[in-house]
Coordinates of C-alpha atoms and ligand atoms in Angstrom, one line a residue:
M1 CA 19.2 -45.0 -4.9
P2 CA 20.9 -42.8 -2.5
L3 CA 17.9 -41.1 0.6
P4 CA 18.0 -37.3 -0.8
T5 CA 19.4 -35.2 2.6
L6 CA 17.8 -33.4 5.4
D7 CA 17.9 -29.9 6.5
P8 CA 17.1 -30.3 10.7
A9 CA 16.6 -26.7 10.4
D10 CA 14.4 -27.3 7.2
P11 CA 13.1 -30.4 6.9
L12 CA 11.0 -30.1 4.3
G13 CA 12.8 -28.4 2.7
L14 CA 10.6 -25.2 1.9
E15 CA 13.2 -22.8 1.2
S16 CA 13.7 -24.3 -2.4
L17 CA 10.3 -22.7 -3.6
L18 CA 11.0 -19.6 -2.5
A19 CA 12.1 -17.7 -5.3
D20 CA 16.0 -16.4 -6.3
E21 CA 15.6 -12.7 -6.3
V22 CA 12.8 -13.5 -2.1
R23 CA 15.6 -15.8 -1.2
A24 CA 17.8 -13.1 -1.9
V25 CA 16.1 -10.0 -0.5
R26 CA 16.3 -12.7 2.9
D27 CA 19.5 -13.4 3.3
T28 CA 19.4 -9.3 2.3
V29 CA 17.6 -8.9 5.5
R30 CA 20.0 -11.3 6.9
R31 CA 23.1 -10.2 6.6
Y32 CA 22.6 -6.4 8.0
L33 CA 21.1 -7.7 11.2
D34 CA 23.6 -10.1 11.7
D35 CA 25.9 -7.2 11.6
H36 CA 24.6 -4.7 12.8
V37 CA 21.9 -4.7 15.2
E38 CA 22.1 -8.8 16.7
P39 CA 25.3 -8.0 18.4
H40 CA 23.1 -5.6 20.5
I41 CA 19.4 -6.0 20.2
A42 CA 20.0 -8.8 23.7
D43 CA 21.1 -4.8 25.6
W44 CA 18.7 -2.6 23.9
F45 CA 15.5 -4.9 25.6
E46 CA 17.6 -4.6 29.0
A47 CA 17.5 -1.4 28.4
G48 CA 14.2 -0.9 27.0
E49 CA 14.6 1.7 24.1
L50 CA 16.0 1.5 21.0
P51 CA 19.0 3.4 20.6
T52 CA 19.9 3.8 17.5
L53 CA 17.1 4.9 15.7
P54 CA 16.4 7.2 13.1
E55 CA 19.4 5.9 11.8
L56 CA 18.5 2.5 12.3
A57 CA 15.2 3.9 10.4
R58 CA 17.5 5.1 7.2
E59 CA 19.0 2.2 6.9
L60 CA 16.3 -0.5 6.4
G61 CA 15.0 2.2 4.6
R62 CA 17.8 2.0 2.8
I63 CA 18.0 -1.5 1.9
G64 CA 14.5 -1.5 0.5
L65 CA 12.2 -2.9 4.0
L66 CA 9.5 0.1 4.3
G67 CA 6.4 -0.2 2.0
M68 CA 8.8 -2.8 0.4
H69 CA 5.6 -4.3 -0.6
L70 CA 3.7 -1.2 -1.9
D71 CA 3.9 0.8 -5.5
G72 CA 5.7 3.8 -6.4
Y73 CA 6.4 7.2 -4.5
G74 CA 10.2 5.5 -3.1
C75 CA 8.7 1.8 -2.4
A76 CA 10.3 -1.1 -3.6
G77 CA 6.9 -2.5 -5.4
M78 CA 8.3 -5.9 -4.2
S79 CA 5.8 -9.4 -3.3
A80 CA 3.9 -10.3 -0.5
L81 CA 6.2 -13.8 -0.5
A82 CA 9.2 -10.8 -0.3
Y83 CA 7.6 -8.6 2.3
G84 CA 6.4 -12.0 4.5
V85 CA 10.8 -13.2 4.5
A86 CA 12.2 -10.0 5.3
C87 CA 8.8 -9.8 8.4
R88 CA 10.5 -13.3 9.7
E89 CA 14.0 -12.2 9.1
L90 CA 13.1 -9.2 10.9
E91 CA 11.5 -11.0 14.0
A92 CA 14.4 -13.5 14.5
T93 CA 15.8 -10.8 15.7
D94 CA 13.7 -9.0 17.4
S95 CA 9.9 -9.0 17.1
G96 CA 10.4 -4.7 18.5
L97 CA 12.7 -3.9 15.2
R98 CA 9.4 -6.5 13.1
S99 CA 6.7 -4.5 14.7
F100 CA 8.9 -0.9 13.8
V101 CA 8.7 -1.5 10.4
S102 CA 5.1 -3.2 10.1
V103 CA 3.8 -0.2 11.3
Q104 CA 5.8 2.5 9.3
G105 CA 4.8 0.3 6.4
S106 CA 2.0 -1.3 6.8
L107 CA 0.4 1.0 9.0
A108 CA 0.9 4.1 8.3
M109 CA 2.3 4.1 5.2
Y110 CA -0.1 2.0 3.5
A111 CA -2.8 4.9 5.5
I112 CA -1.8 7.1 3.4
H113 CA -1.0 5.1 -0.3
R114 CA -4.4 3.8 0.0
F115 CA -7.0 6.0 1.2
G116 CA -5.4 9.2 0.8
S117 CA -5.1 12.1 -2.2
E118 CA -2.1 12.6 -4.3
E119 CA -0.9 15.2 -2.4
Q120 CA -1.1 13.3 1.0
K121 CA 1.9 11.2 -0.8
Q122 CA 3.9 12.9 -2.7
Q123 CA 4.5 15.1 0.9
W124 CA 4.3 11.3 2.8
L125 CA 5.9 8.5 0.8
P126 CA 9.1 8.7 -0.2
A127 CA 10.3 10.6 3.5
M128 CA 8.9 7.1 5.1
A129 CA 10.0 4.3 2.7
A130 CA 13.8 6.4 2.7
G131 CA 13.0 6.1 6.3
E132 CA 13.9 9.7 6.7
A133 CA 10.7 10.7 8.7
I134 CA 8.3 7.5 11.0
G135 CA 4.9 7.3 11.1
C136 CA 2.5 6.1 13.4
F137 CA -1.1 4.4 13.1
G138 CA -3.0 5.6 16.4
L139 CA -6.7 3.1 16.5
T140 CA -6.4 1.9 20.2
E141 CA -7.6 4.4 22.7
P142 CA -8.1 3.6 26.3
D143 CA -10.8 2.6 26.8
H144 CA -12.2 1.0 23.6
G145 CA -9.6 -1.3 22.2
S146 CA -11.0 -4.3 20.6
D147 CA -13.7 -2.2 19.2
P148 CA -12.9 0.3 17.6
A149 CA -15.7 1.0 16.9
A150 CA -16.5 2.5 19.7
M151 CA -14.0 5.4 19.7
A152 CA -14.5 7.9 21.4
T153 CA -11.1 10.6 19.7
R154 CA -13.7 12.9 18.3
A155 CA -12.9 15.6 15.2
R156 CA -15.1 17.8 13.9
R157 CA -15.3 20.6 12.2
E158 CA -14.8 24.3 12.4
G159 CA -14.6 26.4 8.9
S160 CA -12.4 24.8 6.8
D161 CA -11.0 23.0 9.4
W162 CA -11.1 20.1 11.6
V163 CA -11.1 19.9 15.2
L164 CA -9.3 16.4 17.3
D165 CA -10.1 16.0 20.4
G166 CA -9.1 12.3 22.2
R167 CA -7.0 9.5 24.2
K168 CA -5.0 7.1 21.8
M169 CA -2.6 3.4 24.2
W170 CA 0.0 1.3 23.0
I171 CA 0.8 3.0 19.9
T172 CA 2.9 2.4 18.0
N173 CA 6.3 3.9 16.9
G174 CA 4.3 7.6 18.3
S175 CA 7.0 9.4 19.9
V176 CA 9.4 8.9 17.6
A177 CA 6.9 9.9 15.1
A178 CA 6.6 12.5 12.2
V179 CA 4.2 11.7 11.0
A180 CA 0.9 10.0 12.7
V181 CA -2.6 8.9 11.1
V182 CA -5.2 9.0 13.4
W183 CA -7.9 7.7 13.4
A184 CA -11.8 9.5 15.2
R185 CA -15.5 9.9 14.6
T186 CA -17.1 12.7 13.0
E187 CA -20.6 13.5 12.7
E188 CA -20.1 11.5 9.2
G189 CA -18.5 8.1 10.4
V190 CA -15.2 6.8 11.7
R191 CA -12.8 9.3 9.2
G192 CA -8.6 9.1 9.8
F193 CA -6.8 12.2 9.4
V194 CA -2.7 13.0 8.1
V195 CA -1.2 14.6 11.4
P196 CA 2.4 16.1 11.9
T197 CA 3.7 15.6 15.4
G198 CA 4.4 18.8 15.4
T199 CA 1.1 20.1 15.3
P200 CA 0.2 22.5 17.6
G201 CA -1.9 20.5 20.3
F202 CA -0.5 17.8 19.6
S203 CA 2.3 15.2 22.3
A204 CA 3.2 11.3 22.9
P205 CA 4.5 10.2 26.0
E206 CA 6.2 7.1 26.0
I207 CA 4.7 3.9 28.7
R208 CA 7.2 2.5 30.2
H209 CA 7.6 -0.3 32.4
K210 CA 6.8 -2.9 29.4
L211 CA 8.1 -6.7 30.3
S212 CA 7.4 -6.6 25.9
L213 CA 8.6 -5.3 23.6
R214 CA 11.2 -3.5 24.9
A215 CA 14.0 -3.1 22.3
S216 CA 10.1 -0.5 20.9
V217 CA 9.8 2.3 21.0
T218 CA 4.7 3.1 22.4
S219 CA 3.6 5.6 23.2
E220 CA 0.6 7.6 24.4
L221 CA -1.4 9.9 22.2
V222 CA -3.4 12.5 23.1
L223 CA -4.4 15.3 21.2
D224 CA -5.9 18.5 22.9
G225 CA -7.7 21.0 19.9
V226 CA -5.6 19.4 17.6
R227 CA -6.7 22.3 14.2
L228 CA -6.0 20.8 11.0
P229 CA -6.7 22.1 7.0
D230 CA -9.4 19.7 5.2
S231 CA -6.2 18.2 3.1
A232 CA -5.1 17.0 5.8
R233 CA -8.0 14.0 6.6
L234 CA -7.6 10.6 4.0
P235 CA -10.0 11.8 1.9
H236 CA -10.8 7.6 0.5
A237 CA -11.2 6.5 4.3
D238 CA -15.0 6.1 5.2
G239 CA -16.3 3.9 7.7
V240 CA -14.2 1.9 10.6
G241 CA -13.1 -0.4 7.6
A242 CA -10.5 1.3 6.8
P243 CA -8.5 1.5 9.7
L244 CA -9.5 -2.2 9.7
T245 CA -8.5 -2.8 6.3
C246 CA -4.5 -1.0 7.6
L247 CA -4.7 -4.2 10.1
N248 CA -4.7 -6.7 7.2
E249 CA -1.9 -5.7 5.9
A250 CA -0.4 -5.7 9.0
R251 CA -1.1 -9.1 10.2
Y252 CA -0.5 -10.4 7.1
G253 CA 3.4 -9.0 8.5
I254 CA 2.7 -11.5 11.6
V255 CA 2.4 -14.7 10.1
W256 CA 5.5 -14.6 8.5
G257 CA 6.7 -13.2 11.2
V258 CA 6.1 -15.4 14.1
T259 CA 7.4 -17.0 12.2
G260 CA 11.0 -15.9 12.5
A261 CA 11.0 -16.1 16.4
A262 CA 10.3 -19.5 16.6
R263 CA 13.1 -20.4 14.8
S264 CA 14.7 -18.5 16.2
A265 CA 14.0 -20.5 19.5
W266 CA 14.2 -23.9 17.8
R267 CA 17.4 -23.7 16.9
T268 CA 19.0 -22.4 19.6
A269 CA 17.3 -25.2 21.8
A270 CA 18.6 -28.1 19.1
G271 CA 22.0 -26.5 19.2
Y272 CA 21.2 -26.1 23.7
A273 CA 20.3 -29.6 23.9
A274 CA 22.9 -30.9 21.5
Q275 CA 26.3 -29.6 23.7
R276 CA 24.1 -29.6 27.1
E277 CA 25.5 -32.8 28.6
Q278 CA 23.5 -34.4 32.0
F279 CA 23.6 -38.1 33.0
G280 CA 26.7 -38.2 31.0
R281 CA 25.2 -37.3 27.7
P282 CA 23.4 -34.7 25.2
V283 CA 20.1 -33.9 26.5
A284 CA 18.8 -34.3 22.7
G285 CA 19.3 -37.6 23.4
F286 CA 16.6 -37.6 25.6
Q287 CA 13.6 -39.1 24.0
L288 CA 11.2 -36.2 26.3
T289 CA 13.5 -33.7 24.5
Q290 CA 12.9 -34.5 21.5
Q291 CA 9.2 -34.9 22.2
K292 CA 10.1 -31.3 21.8
L293 CA 12.2 -30.8 19.7
V294 CA 9.8 -32.7 17.1
D295 CA 6.8 -31.1 18.5
M296 CA 8.6 -27.4 17.8
A297 CA 9.5 -28.2 14.5
L298 CA 6.2 -30.2 13.3
E299 CA 4.3 -26.0 13.7
L300 CA 7.0 -23.8 12.8
H301 CA 7.1 -25.9 9.8
K302 CA 3.3 -26.4 9.9
A303 CA 2.9 -22.0 10.9
T304 CA 6.0 -21.9 7.4
M305 CA 3.3 -23.6 4.9
T306 CA 0.0 -20.9 5.5
A307 CA 2.2 -18.3 5.5
L308 CA 3.5 -19.9 2.2
R309 CA -0.5 -20.2 1.5
L310 CA -1.4 -16.7 2.2
A311 CA 1.2 -15.3 -0.1
D312 CA 1.0 -17.0 -2.7
L313 CA -3.0 -15.2 -2.1
K314 CA -2.3 -12.1 -1.7
D315 CA 0.1 -12.2 -5.0
S316 CA -3.1 -13.2 -6.9
P317 CA -5.2 -11.5 -8.6
E318 CA -8.5 -12.6 -5.9
G319 CA -7.0 -11.2 -2.9
V320 CA -6.5 -13.1 0.6
H321 CA -10.4 -13.0 3.0
P322 CA -9.4 -11.1 6.0
A323 CA -11.0 -14.8 7.9
Q324 CA -7.7 -15.9 6.2
I325 CA -5.0 -13.7 7.5
S326 CA -7.2 -14.9 11.5
F327 CA -6.1 -17.8 10.8
G328 CA -3.3 -17.7 10.3
K329 CA -2.2 -14.0 13.1
L330 CA -4.5 -17.3 15.3
N331 CA -2.6 -20.2 14.4
N332 CA 1.2 -18.9 14.1
V333 CA 1.4 -17.0 17.3
R334 CA -0.2 -18.7 19.1
E335 CA 2.2 -22.0 17.5
A336 CA 5.3 -19.3 18.0
L337 CA 4.7 -18.7 21.3
E338 CA 4.1 -22.8 22.8
I339 CA 7.2 -23.2 20.3
C340 CA 9.2 -20.1 23.1
R341 CA 7.6 -21.6 25.9
T342 CA 8.6 -25.3 25.0
A343 CA 12.4 -23.4 23.8
R344 CA 13.2 -21.5 27.2
T345 CA 11.7 -25.8 29.1
V346 CA 14.8 -27.0 27.0
L347 CA 17.5 -24.4 28.4
G348 CA 16.6 -25.0 31.9
A349 CA 17.9 -21.9 33.9
N350 CA 19.3 -20.8 30.9
G351 CA 16.0 -20.8 29.3
I352 CA 16.0 -17.4 31.3
S353 CA 18.2 -16.0 30.2
L354 CA 18.9 -12.8 27.2
E355 CA 21.3 -14.4 27.5
Y356 CA 19.5 -15.7 24.5
P357 CA 17.1 -15.0 22.3
V358 CA 14.4 -17.2 23.6
I359 CA 12.7 -16.0 26.5
R360 CA 12.8 -12.3 24.2
H361 CA 11.1 -13.6 22.4
M362 CA 8.6 -15.3 24.5
V363 CA 7.5 -12.8 26.1
N364 CA 7.6 -10.2 22.3
L365 CA 5.4 -13.1 21.3
E366 CA 3.1 -12.0 24.3
S367 CA 2.4 -8.6 23.1
V368 CA 1.7 -9.7 19.4
L369 CA -0.6 -12.2 20.9
T370 CA -2.5 -9.1 21.8
Y371 CA -2.1 -6.6 19.5
E372 CA -3.8 -6.2 16.2
G373 CA -6.7 -7.5 16.5
T374 CA -6.8 -10.2 20.4
S375 CA -6.7 -14.3 19.2
E376 CA -9.7 -13.9 21.0
M377 CA -10.8 -11.6 17.8
H378 CA -9.7 -13.6 15.1
T379 CA -10.9 -16.9 16.9
L380 CA -15.1 -14.8 16.9
A381 CA -13.8 -14.0 13.4
L382 CA -13.2 -17.5 12.2
G383 CA -15.7 -18.7 14.5
Q384 CA -17.9 -16.1 12.0
A385 CA -17.2 -17.4 8.3
L386 CA -17.0 -20.7 10.5
T387 CA -20.5 -21.0 11.0
G388 CA -21.9 -17.3 9.7
L389 CA -22.8 -17.0 13.0
P390 CA -20.8 -13.8 14.6
A391 CA -20.3 -14.2 18.7
F392 CA -19.0 -11.2 19.2
R393 CA -21.9 -9.3 21.1
Ligands
FAD401 P1 -9.8 -5.2 25.7 O1 -10.1 -5.1 23.6 O2 -10.5 -4.7 26.3 O3 -9.7 -6.7 25.8 C1 -9.4 -7.1 26.6 C2 -9.5 -9.0 27.2 O4 -10.6 -9.1 26.9 C3 -9.2 -9.9 25.5 O5 -8.5 -10.9 26.2 C4 -10.0 -9.4 24.9 O6 -9.9 -11.1 23.9 C5 -10.8 -9.8 25.4 N1 -12.4 -9.8 24.6 C6 -13.0 -8.4 24.0 N2 -14.2 -8.8 23.5 C7 -14.3 -9.9 23.4 C8 -15.1 -9.7 22.6 N3 -16.5 -10.1 22.5 N4 -14.6 -11.5 23.4 C9 -14.7 -12.1 23.5 N5 -13.3 -12.1 24.4 C10 -13.3 -10.4 24.0 N6 -3.0 0.1 18.3 C11 -2.7 1.0 17.3 O7 -3.9 1.3 17.7 N7 -1.6 1.6 17.3 C12 -0.4 1.0 17.0 O8 1.1 0.7 17.4 C13 -0.4 -0.3 19.0 N8 0.5 -1.5 18.8 C14 0.4 -1.8 20.0 C15 1.9 -2.1 21.1 C16 1.7 -3.0 21.3 C17 3.1 -3.6 22.6 C18 1.0 -3.6 22.7 C19 1.1 -4.6 23.8 C20 -1.1 -2.8 22.0 C21 -0.6 -2.2 20.9 N9 -2.2 -1.6 20.5 C22 -1.9 -0.6 18.7 C23 -3.4 -2.4 21.1 C24 -3.8 -3.2 20.4 O9 -3.9 -3.6 19.2 C25 -4.6 -4.1 21.5 O10 -3.6 -3.5 22.9 C26 -5.8 -5.0 21.4 O11 -6.8 -4.7 20.2 C27 -6.3 -5.3 22.4 O12 -7.3 -3.8 22.6 P2 -7.4 -4.0 24.2 O13 -5.6 -4.0 25.5 O14 -7.4 -2.5 25.3 O15 -8.2 -5.0 25.6

């Protein structure tokens, strides 16, 4: 009997586990990115901008990527698996692009979809799904990152209104957003507010000088006496658990997304090593290089299996436990970053050039390691789940 075929890019044949409609999503996203984004992304990264953002947002909306795992209100209502596979393609192009889609769909839209009033959903979700309105999610503050429960931003009642004061930091999409979901402390505990960014007292200066996620807009949010009607409060969000639920959604997309960045790095390294000759032979023929390529492939496909398992859990009636998401976020980001670092060495000096995507992915993943819960926070979350003992304080 002949041996079954083996695809070096997919040695375990994991792509064959995807249903036709999921492969169709994968291929549609890839085609769009290959045609419209790949030719420009290194330049955008170098310039530190996403110059086509309003049009790009509408295009991503047109192909159904914004809030694609949400139901109704113009959202595509796809499975968690299809959403994950789309995130993988986006991040194979650039983590900044996946961050844009994650923040729009899994943070800003999800918060309104899950915790909003019917009026808020009708007002914002169809426009956000279409990419006509960009959203951001303001939780982190200058002095409160890993411990958002200690946030200093305040919302106080004045008559039937709310008045918000405070600052948020490191907010993706902040200065291009039409709407900000802002979390603030009230006398009753943490609450969420849907803030149109044109409201007097709201401003969002962009954060410059980043050496990571350069093709992504990151901003500060300044709330200086921002007055809102009570109808701007998310009525079903009660306590700091609400924003953490949103973060869990976005982390799921990261579990998948980073396998895209790692895949891009692995393919680049494997292709380069096959072509590049030293000492009279391709560097891929040296045992040391093969060890790198093999170790990278092991971790890449193990990470993909983790993502596939989490997709199954997320699509099941029981759902997925937050500690299982921590498992995936911690493992997959850590391994993707290590894969990119190793791939960079395979490219030698070319590894530090933007001519190749590897170092761009590598420095992007430094942000991904930190945001949506640092690797330390996910270690502690998993540590607590495995031992029953919290070690956060
Ligand atoms: P800190 O919380 O100050 O942590 C510093 C270090 O101490 C870390 O290594 C941390 O793991 C460690 N540490 C803290 N507490 C403990 C402990 N108990 N035990 C052990 N170690 C500990 N936030 C948003 O709200 N919205 C966004 O859209 C958003 N986008 C972002 C985009 C980018 C590019 C970046 C870089 C960040 C973004 N963030 C966003 C913020 C991000 O979520 C925070 O940076 C993250 O939560 C960590 O907070 P911090 O940077 O304040 O670090």
